[in-house]
CSV table of C-alpha atoms in Angstrom, one decimal:
chain,number,residue,atom,x,y,z
A,94,MET,CA,57.7,-53.4,46.9
A,95,HIS,CA,56.9,-52.9,43.3
A,96,PRO,CA,59.1,-51.0,40.2
A,97,THR,CA,58.3,-47.7,39.6
A,98,ILE,CA,55.8,-47.0,36.8
A,99,VAL,CA,55.5,-44.2,34.5
A,100,VAL,CA,52.4,-43.9,32.8
A,101,ASP,CA,52.2,-41.4,30.0
A,102,SER,CA,51.2,-41.3,26.0
A,103,THR,CA,53.1,-43.0,23.7
A,104,PRO,CA,51.5,-41.6,20.7
A,105,ALA,CA,51.5,-38.0,22.2
A,106,ARG,CA,55.3,-38.4,22.8
A,107,VAL,CA,55.8,-39.5,19.1
A,108,GLY,CA,53.6,-36.4,17.8
A,109,THR,CA,55.9,-34.3,20.2
A,110,ILE,CA,59.0,-35.4,18.5
A,111,ILE,CA,57.4,-35.0,15.1
A,112,VAL,CA,56.5,-31.7,15.8
A,113,ALA,CA,59.8,-30.9,17.0
A,114,ALA,CA,61.5,-32.4,14.0
A,115,LEU,CA,58.8,-29.9,11.8
A,116,ALA,CA,59.9,-26.9,14.2
A,117,VAL,CA,63.7,-27.7,13.3
A,118,PHE,CA,63.2,-28.0,9.5
A,119,ALA,CA,60.6,-25.0,9.3
A,120,SER,CA,63.3,-23.0,11.3
A,121,ALA,CA,66.4,-24.0,9.2
A,122,LEU,CA,64.3,-23.0,5.9
A,123,ILE,CA,62.9,-19.8,7.1
A,124,ILE,CA,66.6,-18.8,7.8
A,125,ILE,CA,67.7,-20.4,4.5
A,126,SER,CA,65.2,-18.9,2.2
A,127,ASP,CA,64.4,-15.7,3.9
A,128,GLY,CA,67.5,-14.7,6.2
A,129,PRO,CA,67.9,-14.2,9.9
A,130,VAL,CA,65.9,-10.8,9.9
A,131,VAL,CA,62.7,-12.6,9.0
A,132,ALA,CA,63.8,-15.5,11.0
A,133,MET,CA,64.0,-13.2,14.2
A,134,ARG,CA,60.5,-12.1,13.4
A,135,SER,CA,58.8,-15.4,12.8
A,136,LEU,CA,60.7,-17.9,14.5
A,137,PRO,CA,59.0,-17.1,17.9
A,138,TYR,CA,55.7,-18.5,16.4
A,139,VAL,CA,57.3,-21.7,15.5
A,140,TRP,CA,58.6,-22.5,18.6
A,141,LEU,CA,55.7,-21.0,20.7
A,142,VAL,CA,53.6,-23.7,18.8
A,143,PHE,CA,55.8,-26.1,19.3
A,144,TRP,CA,56.2,-25.2,23.0
A,145,ALA,CA,52.2,-25.5,23.6
A,146,LEU,CA,52.3,-29.0,22.1
A,147,TYR,CA,55.1,-30.2,24.3
A,148,MET,CA,53.3,-28.7,27.2
A,149,LEU,CA,50.2,-30.6,26.3
A,150,TRP,CA,51.5,-33.7,25.1
A,151,TRP,CA,54.7,-34.4,26.5
A,152,MET,CA,54.9,-32.8,29.9
A,153,PRO,CA,51.5,-35.0,31.7
A,154,ARG,CA,53.0,-37.8,33.5
A,155,LEU,CA,51.8,-40.0,36.3
A,156,THR,CA,54.4,-41.9,38.5
A,157,ILE,CA,53.9,-44.7,40.6
A,158,ALA,CA,56.6,-44.9,43.1
A,159,PRO,CA,57.2,-47.2,46.3
A,160,GLU,CA,57.6,-44.0,48.3
A,161,GLN,CA,54.5,-41.9,46.5
A,162,ILE,CA,52.5,-40.9,43.9
A,163,SER,CA,53.6,-38.2,41.4
A,164,VAL,CA,51.2,-36.3,39.0
A,165,ARG,CA,52.8,-33.8,36.7
A,166,ASN,CA,50.2,-31.7,34.2
A,167,MET,CA,50.8,-28.9,32.1
A,168,ILE,CA,51.0,-26.5,35.1
A,169,PHE,CA,51.2,-27.9,38.4
A,170,SER,CA,52.7,-31.1,39.6
A,171,TRP,CA,51.8,-32.8,42.9
A,172,SER,CA,53.7,-35.2,45.1
A,173,VAL,CA,51.2,-37.6,47.2
A,174,PRO,CA,52.4,-40.0,49.8
A,175,TRP,CA,50.9,-43.6,49.8
A,176,GLU,CA,49.5,-42.6,53.3
A,177,GLN,CA,47.2,-39.5,51.5
A,178,TYR,CA,46.0,-41.7,48.9
A,179,THR,CA,42.2,-42.7,49.4
A,180,GLY,CA,41.3,-43.9,45.8
A,181,ALA,CA,40.5,-43.0,42.3
A,182,ARG,CA,37.8,-42.0,40.3
A,183,LEU,CA,37.0,-41.7,36.6
A,184,ASN,CA,35.6,-38.7,35.3
A,185,LEU,CA,36.5,-37.8,32.0
A,186,GLY,CA,40.0,-39.1,32.8
A,187,LEU,CA,41.6,-39.9,35.9
A,188,ILE,CA,41.1,-38.3,39.3
A,189,LEU,CA,43.4,-39.2,42.5
A,190,GLU,CA,41.3,-38.7,45.6
A,191,THR,CA,43.4,-37.4,48.4
A,192,ARG,CA,42.7,-36.6,52.0
A,193,GLU,CA,43.3,-33.1,51.2
A,194,VAL,CA,42.5,-32.5,47.6
A,195,ASP,CA,41.9,-34.6,44.4
A,196,ILE,CA,43.9,-34.1,41.7
A,197,ARG,CA,43.1,-34.5,37.4
A,198,ALA,CA,45.9,-36.5,36.0
A,199,ALA,CA,46.4,-35.8,32.5
A,200,ALA,CA,48.7,-38.6,31.8
A,201,ALA,CA,46.1,-41.3,32.1
A,202,ARG,CA,43.3,-40.1,29.2
A,203,PRO,CA,40.0,-41.9,28.9
A,204,ARG,CA,39.8,-44.5,26.1
A,205,THR,CA,38.4,-42.7,23.2
A,206,GLY,CA,38.3,-43.1,19.6
A,207,VAL,CA,41.6,-46.2,18.7
A,208,ARG,CA,41.5,-47.2,21.9
A,209,ASN,CA,37.9,-48.0,22.0
A,210,MET,CA,38.1,-49.8,18.5
A,211,LYS,CA,40.7,-51.9,20.2
A,212,ALA,CA,38.8,-52.6,23.5
A,213,HIS,CA,36.2,-55.5,22.1
A,214,THR,CA,34.3,-55.6,25.7
A,215,GLY,CA,34.7,-54.6,28.9
A,216,PRO,CA,38.0,-53.1,30.7
A,217,VAL,CA,41.5,-53.7,28.8
A,218,PRO,CA,43.4,-56.0,31.2
A,219,LEU,CA,46.6,-54.4,32.7
A,220,PRO,CA,49.7,-55.2,30.6
A,221,PHE,CA,52.5,-57.7,32.1
A,222,ILE,CA,54.8,-55.9,34.8
A,223,ASP,CA,58.0,-56.9,35.0
A,224,GLU,CA,58.6,-56.5,38.5
A,225,SER,CA,62.3,-57.1,38.4
A,226,LYS,CA,63.0,-54.2,36.8
A,227,GLU,CA,63.2,-50.9,38.7
A,228,ARG,CA,61.3,-48.8,36.2
A,229,VAL,CA,58.5,-49.3,33.7
A,230,ARG,CA,56.9,-46.7,31.2
A,231,LEU,CA,53.5,-47.9,30.4
A,232,ASP,CA,50.7,-46.4,28.0
A,233,LEU,CA,47.3,-46.8,29.9
A,234,ASP,CA,44.0,-45.4,29.7
A,235,SER,CA,42.5,-43.9,32.7
A,236,THR,CA,40.6,-47.4,33.9
A,237,GLN,CA,43.9,-49.3,33.7
A,238,ALA,CA,45.7,-46.6,35.7
A,239,ALA,CA,42.9,-46.7,38.2
A,240,GLN,CA,43.0,-50.3,38.7
A,241,LEU,CA,46.7,-50.3,38.8
A,242,LEU,CA,46.5,-47.5,41.5
A,243,ARG,CA,44.1,-49.6,43.2
A,244,ASP,CA,46.3,-52.6,43.2
A,245,TYR,CA,49.4,-50.8,44.9
A,246,HIS,CA,47.5,-49.2,47.3
A,247,GLU,CA,46.4,-52.6,48.4
A,248,ARG,CA,50.0,-53.8,48.4
A,249,HIS,CA,51.1,-50.6,50.3
A,250,GLN,CA,48.1,-51.5,53.2
A,251,GLU,CA,49.3,-54.7,53.4
A,252,GLY,CA,53.0,-53.6,54.1
A,253,GLY,CA,51.3,-51.3,56.5
A,254,LEU,CA,50.7,-47.7,56.2
A,255,GLY,CA,51.7,-45.2,58.5
A,256,ALA,CA,50.0,-42.2,59.7
A,257,ALA,CA,49.3,-39.4,56.8
A,258,THR,CA,52.2,-37.1,58.2
A,259,ASP,CA,53.6,-35.9,55.0
A,260,PRO,CA,51.1,-33.9,53.1
A,261,VAL,CA,50.4,-33.5,49.5
A,262,GLN,CA,52.8,-31.0,48.3
A,263,LYS,CA,51.6,-29.1,45.0
A,264,ARG,CA,54.1,-26.9,43.2
A,265,VAL,CA,54.2,-24.6,40.0
A,266,ASN,CA,55.8,-26.2,36.5
A,267,VAL,CA,58.2,-22.9,36.4
A,268,VAL,CA,60.6,-23.4,33.7
A,269,PRO,CA,58.1,-24.6,31.2
A,270,LEU,CA,55.7,-21.8,32.1
A,271,LEU,CA,58.6,-19.2,31.9
A,272,VAL,CA,59.7,-20.7,28.4
A,273,ALA,CA,56.5,-20.1,27.3
A,274,LEU,CA,56.2,-16.7,28.5
A,275,VAL,CA,59.2,-15.6,26.8
A,276,LEU,CA,58.3,-16.9,23.5
A,277,LEU,CA,54.6,-15.5,24.1
A,278,LEU,CA,56.4,-12.3,24.8
A,279,LEU,CA,59.3,-12.3,21.7
A,280,THR,CA,55.8,-12.9,19.4
A,281,PHE,CA,54.9,-9.2,20.6
A,282,ILE,CA,58.5,-7.4,20.2
A,283,PRO,CA,59.3,-5.8,16.8
A,284,VAL,CA,62.5,-6.2,15.3
């Protein structure tokens, strides 16, 4: 029907990689210059800052698959069957509307700053999507993501949507939150 579209921020992913490299460099510098005892006290702070940025920048993702729409934010992830999806609206970002709940998709940010400078007038058109590929990664703003969702929802409606029997599933992103908690606790434990 259509390829799986993964929407996330390219600048945020590049920024996360840069911050990770800086965290590794800072860790190595602290271990070499101050020794392992000082490093045990200071490294949790370095990695807590990195992890917070990882959760804010890297984790948000919107996946538009033939079977469902998946939204992953910092704390929660949702799986939305196409039968449950009713639309998308813009309110300081993209909000997916379902029969059960409205979900904010942090991966599709509003067009601001540099994105506004690139846009001449009116909405930015959707990039070309190679339908022959199985999976495509895109960096879309909230307006573009809403348009893509509308287009693919129309395709699913033309193909025939079934009854909305499967519910919207919400789950907590346990592993990233546990890592953040452990790093936070390590900053309070005296060595």
